[in-house]
XYZ file of C-alpha atoms in Angstrom:
764
model
C 138.752 49.765 -112.781
C 137.162 50.491 -109.380
C 133.562 49.875 -108.340
C 133.024 53.614 -108.043
C 133.828 53.868 -111.741
C 131.098 51.349 -112.457
C 128.556 53.181 -110.301
C 129.343 56.674 -111.530
C 129.023 55.726 -115.160
C 132.701 55.835 -116.271
C 132.553 52.278 -117.540
C 133.174 50.551 -120.826
C 130.684 48.661 -122.921
C 132.140 45.280 -121.888
C 131.238 45.931 -118.223
C 127.788 47.203 -119.228
C 127.170 44.030 -121.226
C 128.259 41.856 -118.324
C 126.324 43.677 -115.583
C 122.692 43.983 -116.526
C 122.715 45.854 -119.797
C 122.034 49.235 -118.161
C 124.049 52.389 -117.746
C 123.683 54.358 -114.520
C 124.955 57.845 -115.242
C 125.785 60.621 -112.829
C 123.153 62.921 -114.258
C 120.280 60.451 -114.429
C 119.236 57.188 -115.964
C 120.112 56.164 -119.491
C 118.886 52.658 -120.243
C 120.489 50.823 -123.195
C 120.261 47.140 -123.997
C 123.537 45.476 -125.025
C 122.654 41.797 -125.395
C 122.271 38.971 -122.916
C 123.292 39.187 -119.274
C 126.647 37.363 -119.031
C 129.284 36.851 -116.399
C 132.791 38.256 -116.628
C 135.886 37.597 -114.657
C 135.553 41.004 -113.027
C 132.159 40.094 -111.572
C 133.412 36.813 -110.158
C 136.079 38.682 -108.205
C 133.637 41.112 -106.554
C 132.971 40.729 -102.806
C 129.477 41.082 -101.189
C 130.010 44.750 -100.294
C 130.699 45.581 -103.957
C 127.560 43.741 -105.035
C 125.604 45.550 -102.312
C 126.752 48.931 -103.566
C 125.877 48.051 -107.153
C 122.387 46.802 -106.173
C 121.856 49.888 -104.016
C 122.852 52.263 -106.821
C 120.593 50.558 -109.347
C 117.694 50.846 -106.890
C 118.572 54.458 -106.097
C 118.437 55.313 -109.810
C 115.029 53.667 -110.174
C 116.344 50.602 -112.014
C 114.747 48.172 -109.575
C 114.465 45.250 -111.969
C 118.143 45.586 -112.818
C 119.022 45.622 -109.126
C 117.108 42.346 -108.731
C 118.847 40.935 -111.819
C 122.246 41.763 -110.323
C 121.233 39.960 -107.117
C 120.197 36.863 -109.102
C 123.533 36.892 -110.930
C 125.310 37.197 -107.593
C 123.505 34.042 -106.429
C 124.440 32.215 -109.645
C 128.099 33.027 -109.001
C 127.848 31.497 -105.538
C 128.513 34.766 -103.718
C 126.604 34.616 -100.422
C 124.817 37.811 -99.367
C 125.752 39.466 -96.097
C 123.473 41.258 -93.619
C 123.423 44.376 -95.842
C 122.565 42.651 -99.130
C 119.069 41.450 -98.290
C 117.694 44.853 -97.164
C 118.961 46.358 -100.452
C 117.348 43.596 -102.516
C 114.086 43.733 -100.568
C 113.981 47.490 -101.194
C 114.208 46.770 -104.930
C 111.336 44.283 -104.642
C 109.390 46.889 -102.635
C 109.688 49.455 -105.406
C 108.470 46.901 -107.983
C 105.336 46.348 -105.827
C 105.151 42.737 -106.976
C 103.655 40.740 -104.119
C 104.387 37.346 -105.694
C 108.090 38.120 -106.091
C 108.083 39.689 -102.626
C 106.879 36.439 -101.095
C 109.625 34.589 -102.934
C 112.340 36.819 -101.488
C 110.696 36.408 -98.075
C 110.996 32.647 -98.478
C 114.636 33.039 -99.460
C 115.240 35.152 -96.334
C 113.830 32.387 -94.145
C 115.848 29.759 -96.024
C 119.017 31.785 -95.443
C 118.247 31.948 -91.710
C 118.072 35.743 -91.775
C 114.552 35.894 -90.328
C 115.814 37.227 -86.999
C 117.690 40.201 -88.440
C 115.864 43.419 -87.531
C 117.031 45.300 -90.663
C 115.848 42.484 -92.924
C 112.507 42.272 -91.123
C 111.989 46.027 -91.312
C 112.637 45.833 -95.054
C 110.088 42.999 -95.366
C 107.580 45.069 -93.404
C 108.061 48.006 -95.774
C 107.681 45.720 -98.799
C 104.405 44.170 -97.634
C 103.007 47.558 -96.592
C 103.903 49.016 -99.990
C 102.061 46.105 -101.636
C 99.044 46.768 -99.325
C 99.368 43.250 -97.903
C 98.814 44.177 -94.274
C 98.067 40.601 -93.244
C 101.553 39.498 -94.329
C 103.063 42.629 -92.771
C 101.335 41.876 -89.452
C 102.598 38.289 -89.536
C 106.179 39.485 -90.091
C 105.783 41.986 -87.247
C 104.411 39.361 -84.847
C 107.286 37.006 -85.667
C 110.025 39.576 -85.049
C 112.094 38.686 -81.957
C 113.111 42.324 -81.663
C 111.370 45.506 -82.830
C 112.606 49.052 -82.988
C 110.934 52.376 -83.705
C 111.385 51.823 -87.470
C 109.342 48.602 -87.232
C 106.451 50.386 -85.555
C 106.605 53.435 -87.825
C 106.523 51.250 -90.930
C 103.479 49.303 -89.758
C 101.620 52.415 -88.539
C 102.160 54.132 -91.907
C 101.122 50.939 -93.716
C 97.850 50.668 -91.817
C 97.125 54.340 -92.484
C 97.777 54.060 -96.224
C 95.623 50.904 -96.376
C 92.636 52.728 -94.896
C 92.872 51.189 -91.421
C 93.468 54.159 -89.107
C 92.208 52.457 -85.948
C 94.712 49.631 -86.428
C 97.416 52.250 -87.026
C 96.591 54.013 -83.770
C 96.327 50.666 -81.987
C 99.987 50.085 -82.833
C 100.832 53.180 -80.781
C 99.507 51.400 -77.702
C 101.497 48.254 -78.561
C 104.541 50.474 -79.051
C 104.068 52.056 -75.622
C 103.616 48.688 -73.902
C 106.728 47.388 -75.676
C 108.833 50.181 -74.237
C 109.626 51.733 -77.621
C 109.451 55.523 -77.567
C 107.691 57.160 -80.542
C 109.771 59.584 -82.580
C 108.933 62.365 -85.014
C 108.087 59.949 -87.851
C 105.715 58.066 -85.543
C 103.835 61.277 -84.827
C 103.653 62.124 -88.535
C 102.208 58.702 -89.425
C 99.745 58.795 -86.517
C 98.563 62.324 -87.368
C 97.983 61.216 -90.955
C 95.817 58.336 -89.688
C 93.788 60.734 -87.532
C 93.320 63.114 -90.468
C 92.169 60.342 -92.817
C 89.233 59.375 -90.624
C 88.637 62.613 -88.690
C 89.710 61.199 -85.317
C 90.023 64.541 -83.526
C 90.499 63.298 -79.938
C 93.316 60.929 -80.935
C 94.869 63.705 -83.011
C 94.842 66.082 -80.049
C 96.574 63.458 -77.892
C 99.321 62.980 -80.490
C 99.705 66.748 -80.846
C 100.127 67.041 -77.057
C 102.730 64.234 -77.087
C 104.663 66.012 -79.847
C 104.669 69.261 -77.856
C 105.916 67.501 -74.709
C 108.751 65.846 -76.623
C 110.077 68.957 -78.355
C 108.926 68.198 -81.911
C 107.030 71.470 -82.137
C 109.562 73.323 -84.323
C 109.602 70.728 -87.084
C 108.091 71.978 -90.368
C 106.699 68.571 -91.326
C 105.021 68.084 -87.958
C 103.489 71.565 -88.048
C 102.005 70.931 -91.495
C 100.758 67.472 -90.471
C 99.132 68.912 -87.329
C 97.411 71.692 -89.293
C 96.228 69.132 -91.854
C 94.797 66.896 -89.114
C 92.853 69.705 -87.449
C 91.514 70.935 -90.791
C 90.365 67.454 -91.808
C 88.621 67.105 -88.444
C 86.800 70.408 -89.044
C 88.592 72.218 -86.209
C 89.947 75.048 -88.338
C 90.252 77.437 -85.362
C 92.891 75.241 -83.688
C 94.597 74.720 -87.041
C 94.814 78.498 -87.414
C 96.339 78.831 -83.928
C 98.987 76.208 -84.763
C 99.734 78.027 -88.009
C 100.019 81.455 -86.353
C 102.362 80.047 -83.693
C 104.721 78.736 -86.383
C 107.648 81.132 -86.681
C 109.058 79.366 -89.759
C 106.115 79.451 -92.134
C 106.875 78.170 -95.626
C 104.968 77.421 -98.810
C 103.960 73.961 -97.536
C 102.325 75.260 -94.350
C 100.519 77.985 -96.317
C 99.282 75.395 -98.824
C 97.969 73.119 -96.081
C 96.121 76.033 -94.469
C 94.642 77.196 -97.774
C 93.484 73.705 -98.761
C 92.026 73.229 -95.289
C 90.046 76.451 -95.468
C 88.631 75.434 -98.855
C 87.662 71.990 -97.516
C 85.880 73.680 -94.599
C 83.999 76.085 -96.898
C 86.022 79.170 -95.962
C 87.308 79.943 -99.431
C 87.666 83.677 -98.778
C 90.023 82.964 -95.867
C 92.125 80.882 -98.265
C 92.293 83.858 -100.642
C 93.392 86.188 -97.855
C 96.144 83.744 -96.877
C 97.417 83.786 -100.449
C 97.824 87.573 -100.357
C 99.538 87.307 -96.955
C 101.871 84.696 -98.402
C 102.877 87.017 -101.254
C 103.442 89.884 -98.800
C 105.945 87.693 -96.922
C 107.825 87.010 -100.159
C 106.931 83.307 -100.309
C 106.595 82.124 -103.900
C 103.527 79.999 -104.714
C 103.930 76.494 -106.140
C 101.539 74.175 -107.978
C 99.767 73.131 -104.748
C 99.104 76.820 -104.002
C 97.512 77.279 -107.405
C 95.331 74.199 -106.969
C 94.056 75.596 -103.645
C 93.429 79.011 -105.238
C 91.448 77.551 -108.128
C 89.476 75.396 -105.671
C 88.650 78.594 -103.740
C 87.175 80.125 -106.887
C 85.137 76.944 -107.426
C 83.772 77.185 -103.890
C 82.977 80.901 -104.279
C 81.517 80.358 -107.783
C 83.530 83.433 -108.787
C 84.223 83.056 -112.506
C 85.990 86.401 -112.919
C 88.398 85.688 -110.068
C 88.910 82.193 -111.457
C 89.944 83.605 -114.826
C 92.426 85.912 -113.118
C 93.928 82.939 -111.250
C 94.045 81.062 -114.569
C 96.091 83.924 -116.035
C 98.402 83.804 -113.007
C 98.853 80.062 -113.523
C 99.822 80.624 -117.163
C 102.201 83.424 -116.141
C 104.006 81.036 -113.769
C 104.160 78.345 -116.459
C 102.099 75.856 -114.439
C 99.099 75.544 -116.774
C 100.297 72.248 -118.251
C 100.465 70.442 -114.902
C 97.802 67.738 -114.635
C 96.544 68.638 -111.182
C 96.169 72.322 -112.129
C 94.432 71.525 -115.420
C 92.003 69.290 -113.546
C 91.207 71.967 -110.944
C 90.689 74.591 -113.687
C 88.279 72.294 -115.544
C 86.366 71.729 -112.312
C 86.269 75.474 -111.593
C 84.875 76.415 -115.015
C 82.203 73.700 -114.830
C 81.093 74.727 -111.331
C 80.968 78.384 -112.374
C 78.560 77.531 -115.187
C 81.064 77.676 -118.045
C 81.321 73.987 -118.906
C 82.278 74.858 -122.496
C 85.509 76.453 -121.232
C 86.208 73.379 -119.130
C 85.632 71.215 -122.209
C 87.992 73.399 -124.235
C 90.759 72.928 -121.659
C 90.068 69.204 -121.484
C 90.107 68.649 -125.236
C 93.426 70.421 -125.796
C 95.137 68.855 -122.759
C 97.877 66.303 -123.534
C 97.692 65.040 -119.932
C 94.290 63.342 -119.933
C 94.099 60.825 -117.106
C 91.261 59.081 -115.305
C 90.918 61.877 -112.737
C 90.561 64.495 -115.477
C 88.008 62.382 -117.352
C 85.992 61.972 -114.162
C 86.179 65.703 -113.465
C 84.853 66.788 -116.877
C 82.124 64.119 -116.863
C 80.962 65.227 -113.408
C 81.238 68.891 -114.452
C 79.044 68.416 -117.523
C 76.542 66.397 -115.488
C 76.253 69.108 -112.816
C 76.005 71.969 -115.323
C 73.000 70.471 -117.091
C 74.885 69.080 -120.096
C 73.789 65.511 -119.472
C 74.057 64.253 -123.040
C 77.592 65.631 -123.292
C 78.503 63.805 -120.069
C 77.206 60.519 -121.520
C 79.084 61.176 -124.768
C 82.302 61.688 -122.792
C 81.712 58.401 -120.967
C 81.440 56.667 -124.343
C 84.648 58.337 -125.550
C 86.457 57.264 -122.388
C 85.401 53.681 -123.026
C 86.392 53.816 -126.710
C 89.800 55.279 -125.823
C 90.554 52.176 -123.773
C 90.149 53.904 -120.424
C 88.091 52.479 -117.603
C 85.644 54.748 -115.854
C 86.116 54.838 -112.099
C 83.394 54.761 -109.472
C 82.866 58.548 -109.482
C 82.508 58.688 -113.282
C 79.920 55.885 -113.206
C 78.032 57.682 -110.423
C 77.935 60.851 -112.531
C 76.693 58.864 -115.525
C 73.940 57.193 -113.505
C 72.774 60.556 -112.137
C 72.550 61.876 -115.694
C 70.577 58.798 -116.782
C 68.201 59.438 -113.867
C 67.610 63.076 -114.781
C 67.244 62.324 -118.517
C 65.323 59.069 -117.894
C 67.810 57.407 -120.232
C 67.230 53.806 -119.204
C 69.231 52.052 -121.926
C 72.478 53.860 -121.228
C 71.779 53.293 -117.538
C 71.577 49.555 -118.218
C 74.965 49.749 -119.974
C 76.455 51.469 -116.932
C 74.852 48.839 -114.709
C 76.567 46.112 -116.726
C 79.873 47.948 -116.548
C 79.543 48.398 -112.780
C 79.001 44.628 -112.417
C 82.063 43.974 -114.573
C 84.138 46.326 -112.399
C 82.729 44.784 -109.171
C 81.130 48.127 -108.218
C 77.534 46.874 -107.950
C 77.830 46.064 -104.249
C 79.061 49.607 -103.513
C 76.391 51.407 -101.514
C 76.660 54.622 -103.590
C 76.428 52.781 -106.914
C 73.544 50.689 -105.549
C 71.662 53.807 -104.494
C 72.299 55.495 -107.856
C 71.127 52.399 -109.774
C 67.987 52.178 -107.636
C 67.259 55.850 -108.292
C 67.959 55.510 -112.032
C 65.608 52.558 -112.530
C 62.924 54.250 -110.407
C 63.105 57.496 -112.379
C 62.943 55.489 -115.621
C 59.743 53.799 -114.419
C 61.216 50.316 -113.896
C 60.496 49.915 -110.190
C 60.937 46.134 -110.475
C 64.577 46.506 -111.551
C 65.082 49.102 -108.818
C 63.890 46.617 -106.199
C 66.168 43.881 -107.565
C 69.198 46.159 -107.202
C 68.111 47.310 -103.755
C 67.528 43.801 -102.395
C 70.932 42.610 -103.641
C 72.820 45.328 -101.756
C 74.893 43.711 -98.977
C 74.620 46.874 -96.885
C 71.810 49.401 -97.138
C 72.471 52.913 -95.867
C 70.158 55.908 -95.700
C 70.935 56.851 -99.336
C 69.830 53.410 -100.568
C 66.628 53.553 -98.515
C 65.913 57.100 -99.730
C 66.263 55.931 -103.330
C 63.750 53.080 -102.954
C 61.307 55.183 -100.881
C 61.397 58.025 -103.433
C 61.212 55.507 -106.290
C 58.103 53.831 -104.866
C 56.459 57.234 -104.422
C 57.403 58.406 -107.933
C 55.893 55.248 -109.395
C 52.565 55.840 -107.663
C 52.880 53.506 -104.687
C 52.729 55.786 -101.660
C 51.713 52.878 -99.409
C 54.884 50.975 -100.299
C 56.948 54.123 -99.667
C 55.549 54.283 -96.120
C 56.147 50.568 -95.583
C 59.777 51.026 -96.677
C 60.177 53.779 -94.106
C 58.969 51.537 -91.276
C 61.216 48.704 -92.555
C 64.103 51.161 -92.552
C 63.412 51.979 -88.914
C 63.311 48.271 -88.087
C 66.805 47.983 -89.621
C 68.016 50.787 -87.278
C 68.925 53.096 -90.157
C 68.442 56.729 -89.110
C 66.403 58.874 -91.465
C 67.738 62.181 -92.771
C 65.954 65.259 -94.088
C 65.511 63.725 -97.566
C 63.880 60.612 -96.065
C 61.440 62.715 -94.049
C 60.535 64.853 -97.077
C 59.764 61.715 -99.145
C 57.716 60.045 -96.393
C 55.702 63.209 -95.755
C 54.989 63.444 -99.492
C 53.614 59.882 -99.288
C 51.414 60.898 -96.335
C 50.162 63.883 -98.351
C 49.320 61.661 -101.302
C 47.221 59.387 -99.069
C 45.871 62.237 -96.880
C 47.043 60.479 -93.710
C 46.950 63.087 -90.958
C 47.709 60.577 -88.185
C 50.851 59.383 -90.005
C 51.935 63.012 -90.481
C 51.670 63.472 -86.727
C 53.743 60.333 -86.150
C 56.445 61.572 -88.522
C 56.367 64.948 -86.763
C 57.028 63.162 -83.476
C 59.954 61.310 -85.057
C 61.332 64.638 -86.298
C 61.170 66.163 -82.808
C 62.745 63.115 -81.126
C 65.643 63.039 -83.556
C 66.434 66.747 -83.577
C 65.428 67.338 -87.198
C 63.000 70.146 -86.356
C 65.661 72.785 -87.049
C 66.035 71.586 -90.650
C 64.246 73.982 -93.013
C 63.536 71.295 -95.645
C 61.889 69.074 -93.021
C 59.769 71.918 -91.604
C 58.655 72.996 -95.078
C 57.635 69.406 -95.846
C 55.691 69.218 -92.574
C 53.811 72.447 -93.368
C 52.875 71.224 -96.835
C 51.851 67.739 -95.656
C 49.774 68.918 -92.699
C 47.980 71.390 -94.962
C 47.225 68.736 -97.600
C 46.015 66.272 -94.950
C 43.575 68.745 -93.404
C 45.689 69.720 -90.402
C 46.069 73.408 -91.158
C 46.493 74.281 -87.451
C 49.377 71.788 -87.191
C 50.928 73.396 -90.272
C 50.579 76.856 -88.708
C 52.185 75.643 -85.449
C 55.204 74.263 -87.348
C 55.509 77.525 -89.307
C 55.372 79.691 -86.168
C 57.998 77.573 -84.371
C 60.538 77.784 -87.197
C 63.631 79.726 -86.142
C 64.652 80.278 -89.746
C 62.230 80.562 -92.658
C 63.018 80.645 -96.363
C 60.719 81.654 -99.223
C 59.481 78.038 -99.522
C 58.295 78.164 -95.887
C 56.143 81.228 -96.588
C 54.873 79.836 -99.896
C 53.920 76.478 -98.340
C 51.884 78.217 -95.657
C 50.229 80.514 -98.219
C 49.264 77.494 -100.329
C 47.925 75.763 -97.233
C 45.662 78.673 -96.285
C 44.456 78.888 -99.887
C 43.677 75.159 -99.964
C 41.508 75.510 -96.869
C 39.664 78.557 -98.188
C 41.273 80.841 -95.592
C 41.790 83.668 -98.058
C 41.936 86.448 -95.460
C 44.650 84.650 -93.507
C 46.519 83.961 -96.745
C 46.475 87.630 -97.766
C 47.431 88.725 -94.247
C 50.399 86.333 -94.275
C 51.394 87.654 -97.709
C 51.515 91.156 -96.236
C 53.672 89.941 -93.306
C 55.960 88.147 -95.724
C 56.683 91.386 -97.568
C 57.144 93.250 -94.284
C 59.721 90.629 -93.225
C 61.824 91.506 -96.259
C 61.177 88.227 -98.078
C 60.758 88.922 -101.781
C 57.753 87.175 -103.365
C 58.555 84.835 -106.251
C 56.505 83.065 -108.921
C 55.328 80.387 -106.472
C 54.154 83.060 -104.019
C 51.906 84.700 -106.597
C 50.582 81.338 -107.785
C 49.513 80.653 -104.173
C 47.893 84.091 -103.769
C 46.036 83.905 -107.106
C 44.834 80.391 -106.311
C 43.558 81.599 -102.940
C 41.694 84.505 -104.574
C 40.263 82.085 -107.139
C 38.824 79.755 -104.491
C 37.243 82.743 -102.713
C 35.934 84.351 -105.920
C 37.808 87.617 -105.291
C 38.201 88.771 -108.872
C 39.300 92.365 -108.285
C 41.850 91.398 -105.636
C 43.172 88.666 -107.904
C 43.582 91.135 -110.776
C 45.419 93.537 -108.461
C 47.984 90.917 -107.421
C 48.334 89.630 -110.981
C 49.138 93.135 -112.195
C 51.558 93.734 -109.279
C 53.885 90.930 -110.372
C 55.761 93.343 -112.618
C 56.540 95.492 -109.558
C 58.751 92.630 -108.327
C 60.400 92.049 -111.698
C 58.313 88.931 -112.345
C 56.717 87.981 -115.644
C 53.510 85.938 -115.292
C 53.987 82.300 -116.286
C 51.512 79.673 -117.493
C 50.487 78.717 -113.942
C 49.582 82.345 -113.150
C 47.428 82.618 -116.285
C 45.802 79.299 -115.317
C 44.907 80.713 -111.894
C 43.484 83.879 -113.457
C 41.448 81.929 -116.036
C 40.098 79.786 -113.206
C 39.328 82.919 -111.146
C 37.457 84.606 -114.025
C 35.730 81.377 -115.009
C 34.474 80.657 -111.476
C 33.066 84.204 -111.337
C 31.288 83.676 -114.669
C 33.498 86.107 -116.587
C 34.004 83.619 -119.431
C 34.543 86.195 -122.198
C 37.257 87.949 -120.161
C 38.874 84.567 -119.509
C 39.030 83.836 -123.262
C 40.462 87.316 -123.922
C 43.162 86.737 -121.282
C 44.109 83.420 -122.870
C 44.475 85.117 -126.256
C 46.759 87.759 -124.671
C 49.167 85.157 -123.284
C 52.763 85.707 -124.524
C 53.156 81.954 -125.056
C 50.810 79.292 -126.366
C 48.358 78.164 -123.679
C 48.774 74.592 -122.492
C 45.962 72.042 -121.965
C 45.676 72.940 -118.261
C 44.630 76.524 -119.127
C 41.952 75.380 -121.583
C 40.891 72.591 -119.204
C 40.273 75.117 -116.439
C 38.035 77.140 -118.756
C 36.174 74.008 -119.898
C 35.261 73.265 -116.289
C 33.874 76.802 -115.932
C 31.815 76.314 -119.094
C 30.058 73.386 -117.408
C 29.388 75.355 -114.228
C 27.960 78.330 -116.143
C 26.235 76.196 -118.830
C 27.871 77.647 -121.948
C 27.890 74.769 -124.434
C 28.983 76.861 -127.418
C 32.113 78.114 -125.688
C 32.646 74.601 -124.322
C 32.676 73.274 -127.891
C 35.279 75.885 -128.920
C 37.458 75.209 -125.860
C 37.207 71.438 -126.348
C 38.449 71.731 -129.933
C 41.484 73.694 -128.722
C 42.041 71.072 -125.999
C 41.874 68.080 -128.320
C 44.403 69.729 -130.643
C 46.857 69.855 -127.743
C 45.985 66.692 -125.835
C 43.718 64.313 -127.708
C 44.425 61.364 -125.398
C 43.228 62.858 -122.111
C 40.072 60.902 -121.314
C 39.115 63.392 -118.579
C 38.493 66.184 -121.089
C 36.325 63.861 -123.225
C 34.252 62.907 -120.177
C 33.856 66.552 -119.117
C 32.674 67.646 -122.584
C 30.339 64.654 -122.738
C 28.804 65.700 -119.414
C 28.345 69.277 -120.677
C 26.500 68.014 -123.767
C 24.405 65.734 -121.568
C 23.368 68.729 -119.440
C 21.967 70.326 -122.611
C 20.381 67.105 -123.874
C 22.725 66.902 -126.876
C 22.723 63.101 -126.858
C 24.013 62.704 -130.407
C 27.103 64.703 -129.441
C 27.432 62.617 -126.265
C 27.328 59.385 -128.278
C 29.768 60.818 -130.819
C 32.335 61.666 -128.119
C 31.957 58.273 -126.466
C 32.318 56.478 -129.811
C 35.439 58.489 -130.642
C 36.959 57.717 -127.237
C 36.250 54.015 -127.726
C 37.653 54.090 -131.261
C 41.010 55.549 -130.187
C 41.194 53.282 -127.137
C 40.653 55.859 -124.402
C 39.580 54.364 -121.089
C 38.686 56.161 -117.920
C 40.853 55.046 -115.029
C 38.799 53.377 -112.291
C 37.981 55.653 -109.400
C 40.198 55.148 -106.382
C 39.732 56.114 -102.756
C 41.353 55.280 -99.458
C 40.567 55.619 -95.804
C 42.669 55.435 -92.644
C 41.150 53.179 -89.967
C 43.030 52.063 -86.886
C 46.359 53.426 -88.203
C 45.948 51.275 -91.326
C 45.293 52.516 -94.860
C 42.512 50.771 -96.815
C 42.459 51.394 -100.588
C 39.331 50.945 -102.712
C 38.947 51.076 -106.492
C 35.789 50.930 -108.581
C 34.451 47.359 -109.075
C 37.195 45.960 -106.835
C 36.019 42.925 -104.844
C 39.344 41.863 -103.293
C 38.948 43.329 -99.794
C 38.805 40.781 -96.967
C 35.746 42.507 -95.454
C 33.902 42.793 -98.769
C 30.491 41.505 -97.566
C 30.409 43.785 -94.533
C 31.431 46.827 -96.616
C 28.746 46.290 -99.265
C 26.157 45.660 -96.563
C 26.913 49.062 -95.014
C 26.875 50.749 -98.452
C 23.457 49.216 -99.192
C 22.116 50.394 -95.845
C 23.434 53.933 -96.357
C 21.999 54.077 -99.886
C 18.557 53.038 -98.668
C 18.677 55.654 -95.907
C 19.566 58.388 -98.407
C 16.732 57.375 -100.736
C 14.214 57.380 -97.928
């Protein structure tokens, strides 16, 4: 019986039993165990070339462990390997991706004195690269007495796949200095490295080299070049490369379509699909994934359902990558229940699909469902990856679900994710939103590297938990650490300035914005308008508004609110007119600003007119609009009309509405109505000490001391305490905070001396 008979599968059970217990058939792999691995006379007579062929065929069929077992048996028989055996065996070890065994075979290579053989060394390079052990691969490379283009290509590809593109490109320079000319595979590996980390200039150089060396007509190179340009955001050049390709195929179309989707040109991807069909090129699974991703980007549910039908028609709906993209599309298009339906009936659930549906539910507002899916993933024995944990933490932040957040924190520590800057930022945000600023600070301080996201989380967290001073201090610390602020940072810091009414700090932040080129960002400009207005710098706010090249509805609303705050009702109404003339449609916030402005100016008729006009813009008045109108009527003394309006509200009035009317009762000295309003208030919010104090003051104005004592006794009985008054002042670019009965200030004696002097002057 010849060796070919053994390899092709025409072998008897005795040979199978003697040579590894596996049957390598012509049509595929059919693995059957037939007892222990034993030696026969036939095996002892085989020469190294026969063993090599057998090892190679086992490896080729995917039976890597059996190939290794054959090699070990060969050693036991005393048959010495030749120069072709070791590369075959190392390839088997490479496919197993077992670094420990790989090092053992490396040691055997050195023991055999084969460490100078270029084929053996190239095989060792491939093995270490496949095992992501680039340090060992580099050591092998450095020790090679001779290197060829395969050596360089292997190491370049290894560095790229290990996330070290600069090292990969550095090997090109070493290759050039060593006199080894790059080939097509070198260009492919180098282009992949450039694409991974968006190294456009290097990619252009490699593209130019490929053109000079006649690689331009290769399909693989064309696709790799298009992919590189797309990843670098240079879709125009990618399109030129694609159009110049005379041999377009499904791969090049897929790369172009995916690139357009990545660059937010989903409609271009759709047009390419139709062009592809016109040229008679049949779509494959990658085409469908790109198409579904286009629908996700366009948020076009109807088109997505049509693509889904096309996927089913082509019999691709059971492929994992297509199922995952369909789930993502339905969730992004606001139909998370359809995504869940696909997920639940899928037999192909993997970690990527779990992460996709968890993220989809989180983004579509189904937070509790996302957390439930995380629990199910854990109970099924799966391990959530970094993206799934991030989604879970974001949900915990929005729901203020601290206890599940703590569980995710523990899991992230177990999975060694806690030091990840994204996880750290999400944990900081979660604890801040849940009111545990101490835990947020502990997470933040333990981060080995703090980026702008981490700083934003702690700045926003400090502000949300009522410490605007600390938020500002964090911003200055962030600058000291040379971390550049982004639009979110600026918005948070300006909110802190607004809270403390620090006009000088607002001006400093404005200067920072101008120096760092953030003045074209709409979010930043809107925040500046709002902060300047709240800090008393209405002219600064107006200057920012006028200099904006692009305004959204928030820009107009912020300026309207600012004018209203400063009692500039005429300017507010004039700006409202200009807003409508500019084609910007007023929204609920716009009318709240206008009604508030009319209220402060006492313009009842004008306020009524704008309140009634809301329906002309398809807007239904909300609670805040009724609150403004009640305040407007109450300030004008129209208390009966204010009560009638409250009774006409389509929904139950909230405490703010009644509270506004109670304040008007004090101004216009109506104790009977005040008593009625207070009863409604206490039914809704019995623990608000402010309302108790206000009613007590109204009774005191009328000399109803028994009622005053009754309210105070009730407040004391239920444990209501008025928060101490708090004030702050900016002196010499420093904020000084004062609270009632606080005696902790370092200049206490001087302050009280001045207060005493001022009091005496006022009395005299």
